[in-house]
Short mmCIF file of C-alpha atoms in Angstrom, two decimals:
data_model
loop_
_atom_site.label_atom_id
_atom_site.label_comp_id
_atom_site.label_asym_id
_atom_site.label_seq_id
_atom_site.Cartn_x
_atom_site.Cartn_y
_atom_site.Cartn_z
CA UNK A 1 4.48 12.68 15.56
CA UNK A 2 5.03 15.68 13.27
CA UNK A 3 3.34 18.79 14.50
CA UNK A 4 2.62 20.09 11.03
CA UNK A 5 -0.69 19.49 9.47
CA UNK A 6 -1.75 18.38 6.11
CA UNK A 7 -5.57 18.65 6.20
CA UNK A 8 -7.65 20.88 8.42
CA UNK A 9 -11.37 20.15 8.36
CA UNK A 10 -13.83 22.57 9.91
CA UNK A 11 -17.53 21.97 10.47
CA UNK A 12 -17.93 19.41 7.64
CA UNK A 13 -21.38 18.22 6.79
CA UNK A 14 -22.75 16.06 4.03
CA UNK A 15 -26.22 14.60 3.31
CA UNK A 16 -27.36 11.98 0.78
CA UNK A 17 -30.90 11.57 -0.28
CA UNK A 18 -31.99 13.84 2.71
CA UNK A 19 -30.12 11.73 5.27
CA UNK A 20 -27.21 13.56 7.00
CA UNK A 21 -24.18 11.19 6.80
CA UNK A 22 -21.51 13.54 8.10
CA UNK A 23 -22.43 15.71 11.01
CA UNK A 24 -20.42 18.86 11.60
CA UNK A 25 -16.99 17.24 11.80
CA UNK A 26 -13.76 19.19 12.64
CA UNK A 27 -10.47 17.45 12.78
CA UNK A 28 -6.77 17.73 11.81
CA UNK A 29 -4.67 15.17 9.86
CA UNK A 30 -1.00 15.38 10.84
CA UNK A 31 1.89 15.36 8.48
CA UNK A 32 4.20 12.29 8.61
CA UNK A 33 1.66 9.95 10.37
CA UNK A 34 -0.40 6.87 9.52
CA UNK A 35 -3.96 7.82 10.42
CA UNK A 36 -6.72 5.36 10.31
CA UNK A 37 -10.50 5.79 10.18
CA UNK A 38 -12.33 3.08 12.22
CA UNK A 39 -15.99 2.54 13.16
CA UNK A 40 -18.89 0.23 12.50
CA UNK A 41 -20.36 -0.21 8.99
CA UNK A 42 -22.41 2.84 7.99
CA UNK A 43 -20.66 5.13 10.46
CA UNK A 44 -19.46 7.54 7.69
CA UNK A 45 -15.85 6.36 7.21
CA UNK A 46 -16.00 5.91 3.43
CA UNK A 47 -18.06 9.13 3.08
CA UNK A 48 -15.47 11.22 4.91
CA UNK A 49 -12.78 9.50 2.91
CA UNK A 50 -14.49 10.52 -0.35
CA UNK A 51 -15.03 14.11 0.91
CA UNK A 52 -11.24 14.49 1.69
CA UNK A 53 -10.31 13.08 -1.64
CA UNK A 54 -12.57 15.37 -3.70
CA UNK A 55 -14.83 12.59 -4.86
CA UNK A 56 -17.72 14.22 -2.98
CA UNK A 57 -18.43 17.91 -2.30
CA UNK A 58 -19.54 18.88 1.28
CA UNK A 59 -22.86 20.57 1.86
CA UNK A 60 -21.19 22.74 4.55
CA UNK A 61 -17.81 23.35 6.00
CA UNK A 62 -14.30 23.54 4.68
CA UNK A 63 -11.45 21.08 3.87
CA UNK A 64 -8.09 22.70 3.57
CA UNK A 65 -4.92 21.07 2.29
CA UNK A 66 -1.89 23.01 3.34
CA UNK A 67 -4.19 25.93 4.33
CA UNK A 68 -5.95 26.08 1.00
CA UNK A 69 -9.60 25.06 0.49
CA UNK A 70 -9.64 21.96 -1.77
CA UNK A 71 -12.57 23.37 -3.53
CA UNK A 72 -10.17 25.83 -5.01
CA UNK A 73 -7.59 23.33 -5.94
CA UNK A 74 -7.74 21.94 -9.54
CA UNK A 75 -7.85 18.20 -9.78
CA UNK A 76 -4.53 18.10 -11.58
CA UNK A 77 -2.85 20.02 -8.81
CA UNK A 78 -4.65 18.03 -6.15
CA UNK A 79 -3.31 14.88 -7.81
CA UNK A 80 0.26 16.12 -7.56
CA UNK A 81 -0.14 16.40 -3.78
CA UNK A 82 -2.59 13.37 -2.98
CA UNK A 83 -2.62 9.89 -4.33
CA UNK A 84 -5.69 7.64 -3.80
CA UNK A 85 -6.21 3.92 -3.86
CA UNK A 86 -9.86 3.12 -3.79
CA UNK A 87 -11.56 -0.07 -2.53
CA UNK A 88 -12.79 -1.20 -5.77
CA UNK A 89 -10.47 -0.95 -8.98
CA UNK A 90 -10.80 -2.30 -12.47
CA UNK A 91 -8.43 -2.27 -15.47
CA UNK A 92 -8.85 -3.32 -19.12
CA UNK A 93 -8.06 -6.93 -19.56
CA UNK A 94 -5.29 -6.30 -22.11
CA UNK A 95 -3.42 -3.75 -19.82
CA UNK A 96 0.09 -4.70 -18.54
CA UNK A 97 1.14 -3.86 -15.10
CA UNK A 98 3.79 -1.39 -16.13
CA UNK A 99 1.30 0.45 -18.35
CA UNK A 100 -1.21 0.73 -15.50
CA UNK A 101 1.48 2.04 -13.21
CA UNK A 102 2.48 4.62 -15.87
CA UNK A 103 -1.04 6.10 -15.51
CA UNK A 104 0.05 7.41 -12.25
CA UNK A 105 2.12 9.95 -14.13
CA UNK A 106 -0.97 11.42 -15.85
CA UNK A 107 -0.91 14.60 -13.66
CA UNK A 108 2.42 15.44 -15.15
CA UNK A 109 1.27 15.26 -18.75
CA UNK A 110 0.44 18.34 -20.71
CA UNK A 111 -1.01 18.39 -24.17
CA UNK A 112 -0.25 14.64 -24.44
CA UNK A 113 3.37 15.04 -23.50
CA UNK A 114 5.29 14.13 -20.31
CA UNK A 115 6.74 17.14 -18.52
CA UNK A 116 9.77 15.07 -17.50
CA UNK A 117 9.97 11.71 -19.20
CA UNK A 118 13.16 10.71 -17.39
CA UNK A 119 11.74 11.44 -14.01
CA UNK A 120 8.55 9.51 -14.92
CA UNK A 121 10.58 6.40 -15.93
CA UNK A 122 12.42 6.72 -12.56
CA UNK A 123 9.30 6.99 -10.42
CA UNK A 124 7.47 4.09 -12.26
CA UNK A 125 10.50 1.79 -11.76
CA UNK A 126 10.81 2.85 -8.14
CA UNK A 127 6.99 2.27 -7.51
CA UNK A 128 7.24 -1.21 -9.10
CA UNK A 129 10.33 -1.99 -7.04
CA UNK A 130 9.13 -0.80 -3.68
CA UNK A 131 5.83 -2.73 -4.12
CA UNK A 132 7.69 -5.84 -5.20
CA UNK A 133 5.82 -5.90 -8.54
CA UNK A 134 8.61 -5.30 -10.91
CA UNK A 135 8.66 -9.02 -11.92
CA UNK A 136 5.12 -8.63 -13.06
CA UNK A 137 5.67 -5.52 -15.19
CA UNK A 138 5.09 -7.33 -18.50
CA UNK A 139 2.16 -9.43 -17.23
CA UNK A 140 -1.49 -8.44 -17.74
CA UNK A 141 -3.15 -7.02 -14.77
CA UNK A 142 -6.03 -9.40 -15.19
CA UNK A 143 -3.69 -12.36 -14.66
CA UNK A 144 -2.60 -11.36 -11.10
CA UNK A 145 -4.05 -12.50 -7.78
CA UNK A 146 -5.88 -10.31 -5.55
CA UNK A 147 -2.95 -9.39 -3.37
CA UNK A 148 -0.65 -8.84 -6.42
CA UNK A 149 -3.32 -6.55 -7.97
CA UNK A 150 -3.57 -4.54 -4.81
CA UNK A 151 0.19 -3.87 -4.76
CA UNK A 152 0.05 -2.82 -8.43
CA UNK A 153 -2.64 -0.20 -7.76
CA UNK A 154 -0.55 1.13 -4.81
CA UNK A 155 2.39 1.20 -7.21
CA UNK A 156 0.33 3.34 -9.60
CA UNK A 157 -0.55 5.69 -6.74
CA UNK A 158 3.16 5.86 -5.77
CA UNK A 159 4.11 6.84 -9.29
CA UNK A 160 2.25 10.05 -8.77
CA UNK A 161 5.04 11.07 -6.57
CA UNK A 162 2.92 12.66 -3.82
CA UNK A 163 3.54 13.18 -0.18
CA UNK A 164 0.10 12.13 0.92
CA UNK A 165 -1.46 8.65 0.19
CA UNK A 166 -5.15 7.77 0.84
CA UNK A 167 -6.10 4.01 1.05
CA UNK A 168 -9.76 2.85 1.25
CA UNK A 169 -9.75 -0.61 2.89
CA UNK A 170 -6.55 -1.76 1.22
CA UNK A 171 -6.64 -5.21 2.90
CA UNK A 172 -10.31 -6.17 2.08
CA UNK A 173 -10.86 -9.51 0.36
CA UNK A 174 -7.16 -10.49 0.94
CA UNK A 175 -5.97 -13.52 2.80
CA UNK A 176 -3.93 -12.83 5.94
CA UNK A 177 -0.52 -13.13 4.15
CA UNK A 178 -1.33 -10.52 1.61
CA UNK A 179 -2.93 -8.29 4.37
CA UNK A 180 0.27 -8.34 6.27
CA UNK A 181 2.42 -7.70 3.11
CA UNK A 182 0.20 -4.54 2.33
CA UNK A 183 0.28 -3.21 5.90
CA UNK A 184 4.15 -3.67 6.24
CA UNK A 185 4.47 -1.82 2.80
CA UNK A 186 2.39 1.01 4.23
CA UNK A 187 4.57 1.19 7.21
CA UNK A 188 7.76 1.24 5.14
CA UNK A 189 6.32 4.03 2.87
CA UNK A 190 5.74 6.06 6.03
CA UNK A 191 8.83 5.38 7.96
CA UNK A 192 11.35 5.29 5.30
CA UNK A 193 9.95 7.56 2.65
CA UNK A 194 8.01 9.98 4.77
CA UNK A 195 4.60 9.61 3.28
CA UNK A 196 1.54 10.88 5.16
CA UNK A 197 -1.00 8.00 4.94
CA UNK A 198 -4.74 8.11 5.66
CA UNK A 199 -6.62 4.93 5.38
CA UNK A 200 -9.84 3.08 6.20
CA UNK A 201 -9.52 -0.35 7.81
CA UNK A 202 -12.16 -2.75 9.11
CA UNK A 203 -9.87 -4.87 11.27
CA UNK A 204 -9.54 -2.91 14.49
CA UNK A 205 -6.40 -4.66 15.72
CA UNK A 206 -4.54 -4.07 12.45
CA UNK A 207 -5.68 -0.42 12.78
CA UNK A 208 -4.28 -0.17 16.36
CA UNK A 209 -0.95 -1.94 15.51
CA UNK A 210 0.02 -0.17 12.18
CA UNK A 211 -1.38 3.40 12.98
CA UNK A 212 0.13 6.39 14.61
CA UNK A 213 -3.26 8.00 15.13
CA UNK A 214 -6.83 6.67 15.17
CA UNK A 215 -10.01 8.53 14.27
CA UNK A 216 -13.01 6.71 15.64
CA UNK A 217 -16.41 7.50 14.07
CA UNK A 218 -19.96 6.78 15.10
CA UNK A 219 -23.16 7.97 13.37
CA UNK A 220 -21.33 10.51 11.12
CA UNK A 221 -19.40 12.11 14.02
CA UNK A 222 -15.86 11.85 15.49
CA UNK A 223 -16.14 10.21 18.90
CA UNK A 224 -12.26 10.07 19.53
CA UNK A 225 -9.03 10.89 17.99
CA UNK A 226 -5.52 10.31 19.09
CA UNK A 227 -2.70 7.87 19.71
CA UNK A 228 -4.15 4.25 20.02
CA UNK A 229 -2.48 3.69 23.33
CA UNK A 230 -4.17 6.86 24.77
CA UNK A 231 -7.70 6.48 23.40
CA UNK A 232 -8.61 2.77 22.94
CA UNK A 233 -10.29 1.11 25.75
CA UNK A 234 -13.23 -1.21 26.47
CA UNK A 235 -15.61 1.74 26.76
CA UNK A 236 -14.71 3.27 23.40
CA UNK A 237 -15.05 -0.16 21.62
CA UNK A 238 -18.36 -0.60 23.21
CA UNK A 239 -19.50 2.89 22.05
CA UNK A 240 -18.42 2.61 18.45
CA UNK A 241 -19.11 -1.12 17.74
CA UNK A 242 -21.86 -1.78 20.33
CA UNK A 243 -20.11 -4.96 21.55
CA UNK A 244 -18.54 -5.76 24.98
CA UNK A 245 -14.90 -6.85 24.15
CA UNK A 246 -11.87 -6.84 26.46
CA UNK A 247 -8.90 -4.76 25.54
CA UNK A 248 -5.40 -5.87 26.46
CA UNK A 249 -1.80 -4.97 25.48
CA UNK A 250 0.51 -6.68 22.98
CA UNK A 251 3.89 -5.22 22.17
CA UNK A 252 2.84 -2.21 24.26
CA UNK A 253 -0.18 -1.50 21.89
CA UNK A 254 -3.78 -2.16 22.63
CA UNK A 255 -5.29 -5.34 21.41
CA UNK A 256 -9.02 -6.05 21.22
CA UNK A 257 -9.77 -9.65 22.05
CA UNK A 258 -12.48 -10.39 19.31
CA UNK A 259 -14.53 -13.13 21.04
#
């Protein structure tokens, strides 16, 4: 695990409609790691995700990216450091895959012109190739299956050429084959290309198997953070999900028996 940090969060709080959703959270996200937020529905995972990605503004506390408060970072500059794939995405019905992925280069456009057209072409091609979507580049996004679309949205994020990638439930609504394809792609992006990845996952076992670090949430607070092998046990699963499930080991990693 890299000792350097990307995000430092101090005493973060956020309320919506008078209900406090995030309650005085402090944590660190480490560079070069796959970090996954887990917890029961309504625990605050998605809200924390949206705070970290500048989609929401905190009521209190500070979020620093490379020691600079993200409130002071312009969206264009933030997008050169952080790419985001949201849970729900839509595209015009007449948009091709290649054109959608090209939108990932938007932060590098000034006054309607590309700062480096050659580099943009290279990054778009690489993003399509690494996500195995090059063969769909001339197809309409609307014609793709759910799993294919998800890889295209990831390709658009990769075209931004950032070192940090946020993914909000990237496997939701996909069958198991596409889930595994996405998770293996995420691991490749981390291990071979050095991307720092922060994601929200619902499947606890996929979270444990594919993550370097887990952040477990309950009622808007962090109840545990660390390496899966060190923090996941039957007591923690009971605490965050309110169910009694056995925890065993598979491939030297914790595995929750979901019955």
